[in-house]
PDB file of C-alpha atoms in Angstrom:
ATOM      1  CA  MET H 164     -44.685  54.083  -5.067  1.00  0.00           C
ATOM      2  CA  PRO H 165     -44.895  53.823  -1.606  1.00  0.00           C
ATOM      3  CA  GLY H 166     -41.607  52.224   0.347  1.00  0.00           C
ATOM      4  CA  ARG H 167     -39.662  52.595  -3.076  1.00  0.00           C
ATOM      5  CA  GLY H 168     -37.176  54.784  -1.970  1.00  0.00           C
ATOM      6  CA  PRO H 169     -33.484  55.005  -3.262  1.00  0.00           C
ATOM      7  CA  THR H 170     -31.984  51.626  -2.613  1.00  0.00           C
ATOM      8  CA  MET H 171     -29.282  52.087   0.427  1.00  0.00           C
ATOM      9  CA  TRP H 172     -26.226  49.742   0.322  1.00  0.00           C
ATOM     10  CA  ARG H 173     -24.303  49.100   3.775  1.00  0.00           C
ATOM     11  CA  MET H 174     -20.741  48.201   3.945  1.00  0.00           C
ATOM     12  CA  ALA H 175     -18.772  46.464   6.216  1.00  0.00           C
ATOM     13  CA  SER H 176     -16.326  48.536   8.478  1.00  0.00           C
ATOM     14  CA  CYS H 177     -13.071  48.328   6.958  1.00  0.00           C
ATOM     15  CA  CYS H 178     -10.939  46.792   9.438  1.00  0.00           C
ATOM     16  CA  GLY H 179     -13.083  44.674  12.136  1.00  0.00           C
ATOM     17  CA  ASP H 180     -14.892  42.648   9.688  1.00  0.00           C
ATOM     18  CA  ASN H 181     -12.287  42.289   7.034  1.00  0.00           C
ATOM     19  CA  GLN H 182      -9.494  41.075   9.615  1.00  0.00           C
ATOM     20  CA  ALA H 183     -11.853  38.264  10.872  1.00  0.00           C
ATOM     21  CA  PHE H 184     -12.255  37.179   7.345  1.00  0.00           C
ATOM     22  CA  GLN H 185      -8.955  37.334   6.717  1.00  0.00           C
ATOM     23  CA  MET H 186      -8.090  34.739   9.359  1.00  0.00           C
ATOM     24  CA  HIS H 187     -10.966  32.833   8.606  1.00  0.00           C
ATOM     25  CA  ILE H 188      -9.522  32.467   5.112  1.00  0.00           C
ATOM     26  CA  GLU H 189      -6.005  31.769   6.335  1.00  0.00           C
ATOM     27  CA  GLU H 190      -7.367  28.933   8.916  1.00  0.00           C
ATOM     28  CA  LYS H 191      -8.812  27.010   5.672  1.00  0.00           C
ATOM     29  CA  ASN H 192      -5.785  27.375   3.908  1.00  0.00           C
ATOM     30  CA  MET H 193      -3.471  25.994   6.558  1.00  0.00           C
ATOM     31  CA  ILE H 194      -1.994  22.877   6.224  1.00  0.00           C
ATOM     32  CA  THR H 195      -1.462  20.174   8.914  1.00  0.00           C
ATOM     33  CA  GLU H 196       0.650  17.121   9.688  1.00  0.00           C
ATOM     34  CA  GLN H 197      -2.523  15.310  10.225  1.00  0.00           C
ATOM     35  CA  MET H 198      -3.402  16.461   6.381  1.00  0.00           C
ATOM     36  CA  ILE H 199      -0.713  15.213   4.889  1.00  0.00           C
ATOM     37  CA  LEU H 200      -0.387  11.741   7.015  1.00  0.00           C
ATOM     38  CA  GLU H 201      -4.091  11.065   5.633  1.00  0.00           C
ATOM     39  CA  ALA H 202      -3.291  11.973   1.967  1.00  0.00           C
ATOM     40  CA  LEU H 203      -0.550   9.325   2.197  1.00  0.00           C
ATOM     41  CA  ARG H 204      -1.997   6.517   4.181  1.00  0.00           C
ATOM     42  CA  PRO H 205      -3.627   5.253   0.594  1.00  0.00           C
ATOM     43  CA  VAL H 206      -0.028   5.023  -0.817  1.00  0.00           C
ATOM     44  CA  VAL H 207       1.223   1.374  -0.056  1.00  0.00           C
ATOM     45  CA  ASP H 208       4.435  -0.313  -0.314  1.00  0.00           C
ATOM     46  CA  PRO H 209       4.427  -2.834  -2.877  1.00  0.00           C
ATOM     47  CA  GLU H 210       6.858  -5.160  -1.413  1.00  0.00           C
ATOM     48  CA  ILE H 211       4.922  -5.359   2.125  1.00  0.00           C
ATOM     49  CA  GLY H 212       1.272  -4.268   1.030  1.00  0.00           C
ATOM     50  CA  MET H 213       0.954  -1.516   3.861  1.00  0.00           C
ATOM     51  CA  SER H 214       0.438   1.806   3.797  1.00  0.00           C
ATOM     52  CA  VAL H 215       3.801   3.932   4.156  1.00  0.00           C
ATOM     53  CA  VAL H 216       2.255   5.644   6.924  1.00  0.00           C
ATOM     54  CA  ASP H 217       1.503   2.446   8.834  1.00  0.00           C
ATOM     55  CA  LEU H 218       4.985   1.289   8.387  1.00  0.00           C
ATOM     56  CA  GLY H 219       6.514   4.219   9.788  1.00  0.00           C
ATOM     57  CA  MET H 220       8.288   4.987   6.479  1.00  0.00           C
ATOM     58  CA  ILE H 221       7.227   8.638   6.894  1.00  0.00           C
ATOM     59  CA  ARG H 222       9.725   9.890   9.132  1.00  0.00           C
ATOM     60  CA  GLU H 223       9.198  13.792   9.129  1.00  0.00           C
ATOM     61  CA  ILE H 224       7.194  16.016   7.488  1.00  0.00           C
ATOM     62  CA  VAL H 225       8.687  19.588   7.132  1.00  0.00           C
ATOM     63  CA  LEU H 226       5.658  22.580   6.261  1.00  0.00           C
ATOM     64  CA  ASP H 227       6.243  25.979   5.477  1.00  0.00           C
ATOM     65  CA  LYS H 228       3.559  29.006   5.447  1.00  0.00           C
ATOM     66  CA  GLU H 229       4.369  29.287   1.968  1.00  0.00           C
ATOM     67  CA  GLY H 230       2.435  26.203   1.254  1.00  0.00           C
ATOM     68  CA  LYS H 231       5.739  23.934   0.630  1.00  0.00           C
ATOM     69  CA  VAL H 232       5.943  20.588   2.233  1.00  0.00           C
ATOM     70  CA  GLU H 233       8.904  18.367   2.164  1.00  0.00           C
ATOM     71  CA  ILE H 234       8.353  14.559   3.189  1.00  0.00           C
ATOM     72  CA  LYS H 235      11.311  12.889   4.637  1.00  0.00           C
ATOM     73  CA  MET H 236      10.851   8.737   4.476  1.00  0.00           C
ATOM     74  CA  VAL H 237      12.980   5.839   4.566  1.00  0.00           C
ATOM     75  CA  LEU H 238      12.744   2.564   2.152  1.00  0.00           C
ATOM     76  CA  THR H 239      11.967  -0.893   3.715  1.00  0.00           C
ATOM     77  CA  THR H 240      14.845  -2.406   1.784  1.00  0.00           C
ATOM     78  CA  PRO H 241      17.995  -0.445   0.692  1.00  0.00           C
ATOM     79  CA  PHE H 242      18.446   0.150  -3.148  1.00  0.00           C
ATOM     80  CA  CYS H 243      14.654  -0.619  -3.555  1.00  0.00           C
ATOM     81  CA  PRO H 244      13.764  -1.215  -7.262  1.00  0.00           C
ATOM     82  CA  LEU H 245      10.642   0.807  -6.716  1.00  0.00           C
ATOM     83  CA  ALA H 246      11.894   3.745  -5.035  1.00  0.00           C
ATOM     84  CA  SER H 247      11.424   6.100  -7.754  1.00  0.00           C
ATOM     85  CA  MET H 248       7.573   5.057  -8.052  1.00  0.00           C
ATOM     86  CA  LEU H 249       7.044   4.930  -4.489  1.00  0.00           C
ATOM     87  CA  THR H 250       8.636   8.460  -3.591  1.00  0.00           C
ATOM     88  CA  ALA H 251       6.136   9.832  -7.180  1.00  0.00           C
ATOM     89  CA  GLN H 252       3.229   8.433  -5.061  1.00  0.00           C
ATOM     90  CA  VAL H 253       4.045  10.201  -1.872  1.00  0.00           C
ATOM     91  CA  GLU H 254       4.943  13.564  -3.702  1.00  0.00           C
ATOM     92  CA  GLN H 255       1.837  13.337  -5.783  1.00  0.00           C
ATOM     93  CA  ALA H 256      -0.580  12.252  -2.828  1.00  0.00           C
ATOM     94  CA  THR H 257       1.152  15.492  -1.031  1.00  0.00           C
ATOM     95  CA  ALA H 258       1.017  17.979  -3.560  1.00  0.00           C
ATOM     96  CA  ALA H 259      -3.085  17.075  -4.076  1.00  0.00           C
ATOM     97  CA  VAL H 260      -3.748  18.243  -0.320  1.00  0.00           C
ATOM     98  CA  PRO H 261      -5.408  21.678  -0.593  1.00  0.00           C
ATOM     99  CA  GLY H 262      -3.092  24.472   0.205  1.00  0.00           C
ATOM    100  CA  VAL H 263       0.010  22.723  -0.729  1.00  0.00           C
ATOM    101  CA  LYS H 264       1.991  24.471  -3.530  1.00  0.00           C
ATOM    102  CA  GLU H 265       5.129  22.566  -3.746  1.00  0.00           C
ATOM    103  CA  ALA H 266       5.699  18.859  -2.513  1.00  0.00           C
ATOM    104  CA  LYS H 267       8.948  17.497  -2.387  1.00  0.00           C
ATOM    105  CA  VAL H 268      10.152  14.102  -1.131  1.00  0.00           C
ATOM    106  CA  THR H 269      13.787  13.220   0.379  1.00  0.00           C
ATOM    107  CA  LEU H 270      14.837   9.889   1.028  1.00  0.00           C
ATOM    108  CA  LEU H 271      16.816   9.695   4.090  1.00  0.00           C
ATOM    109  CA  ASP H 272      19.897   7.374   4.115  1.00  0.00           C
ATOM    110  CA  GLU H 273      19.069   5.177   7.038  1.00  0.00           C
ATOM    111  CA  PRO H 274      17.404   1.515   7.715  1.00  0.00           C
ATOM    112  CA  TRP H 275      13.883   0.877   8.377  1.00  0.00           C
ATOM    113  CA  ASN H 276      12.948  -0.465  11.677  1.00  0.00           C
ATOM    114  CA  PRO H 277       9.851  -2.800  11.941  1.00  0.00           C
ATOM    115  CA  ALA H 278       9.478  -1.418  15.206  1.00  0.00           C
ATOM    116  CA  TRP H 279       8.442   2.233  13.905  1.00  0.00           C
ATOM    117  CA  MET H 280       5.103   0.154  12.513  1.00  0.00           C
ATOM    118  CA  LYS H 281       1.816   0.946  13.994  1.00  0.00           C
ATOM    119  CA  HIS H 282      -0.418  -1.668  15.372  1.00  0.00           C
TER     120      HIS H 282
END
């Protein structure tokens, strides 16, 4: 049949296209502080009824290149009876962010300050 010769396959060059593709994949898997904060926004302090983010309870977010995330946070009241429930929710919300391999929550030993609230 005319025009029905052997099929030819074209391969991408080994370096240029592949490096660009790899960088694109890495950018997609990059975890940002903003992604973590957005994931934590639905977590609500049960005593006050506001987001832990809006209350300023999240004091620091530590990210590493391996997908480990540590959330350093404070409680609104010392010896809060719901501390374990709240930290579990923060850990679960963090772990659900795409690219997070490990989530850890550390409670800081400092009092919460109402001035940290976002208005």
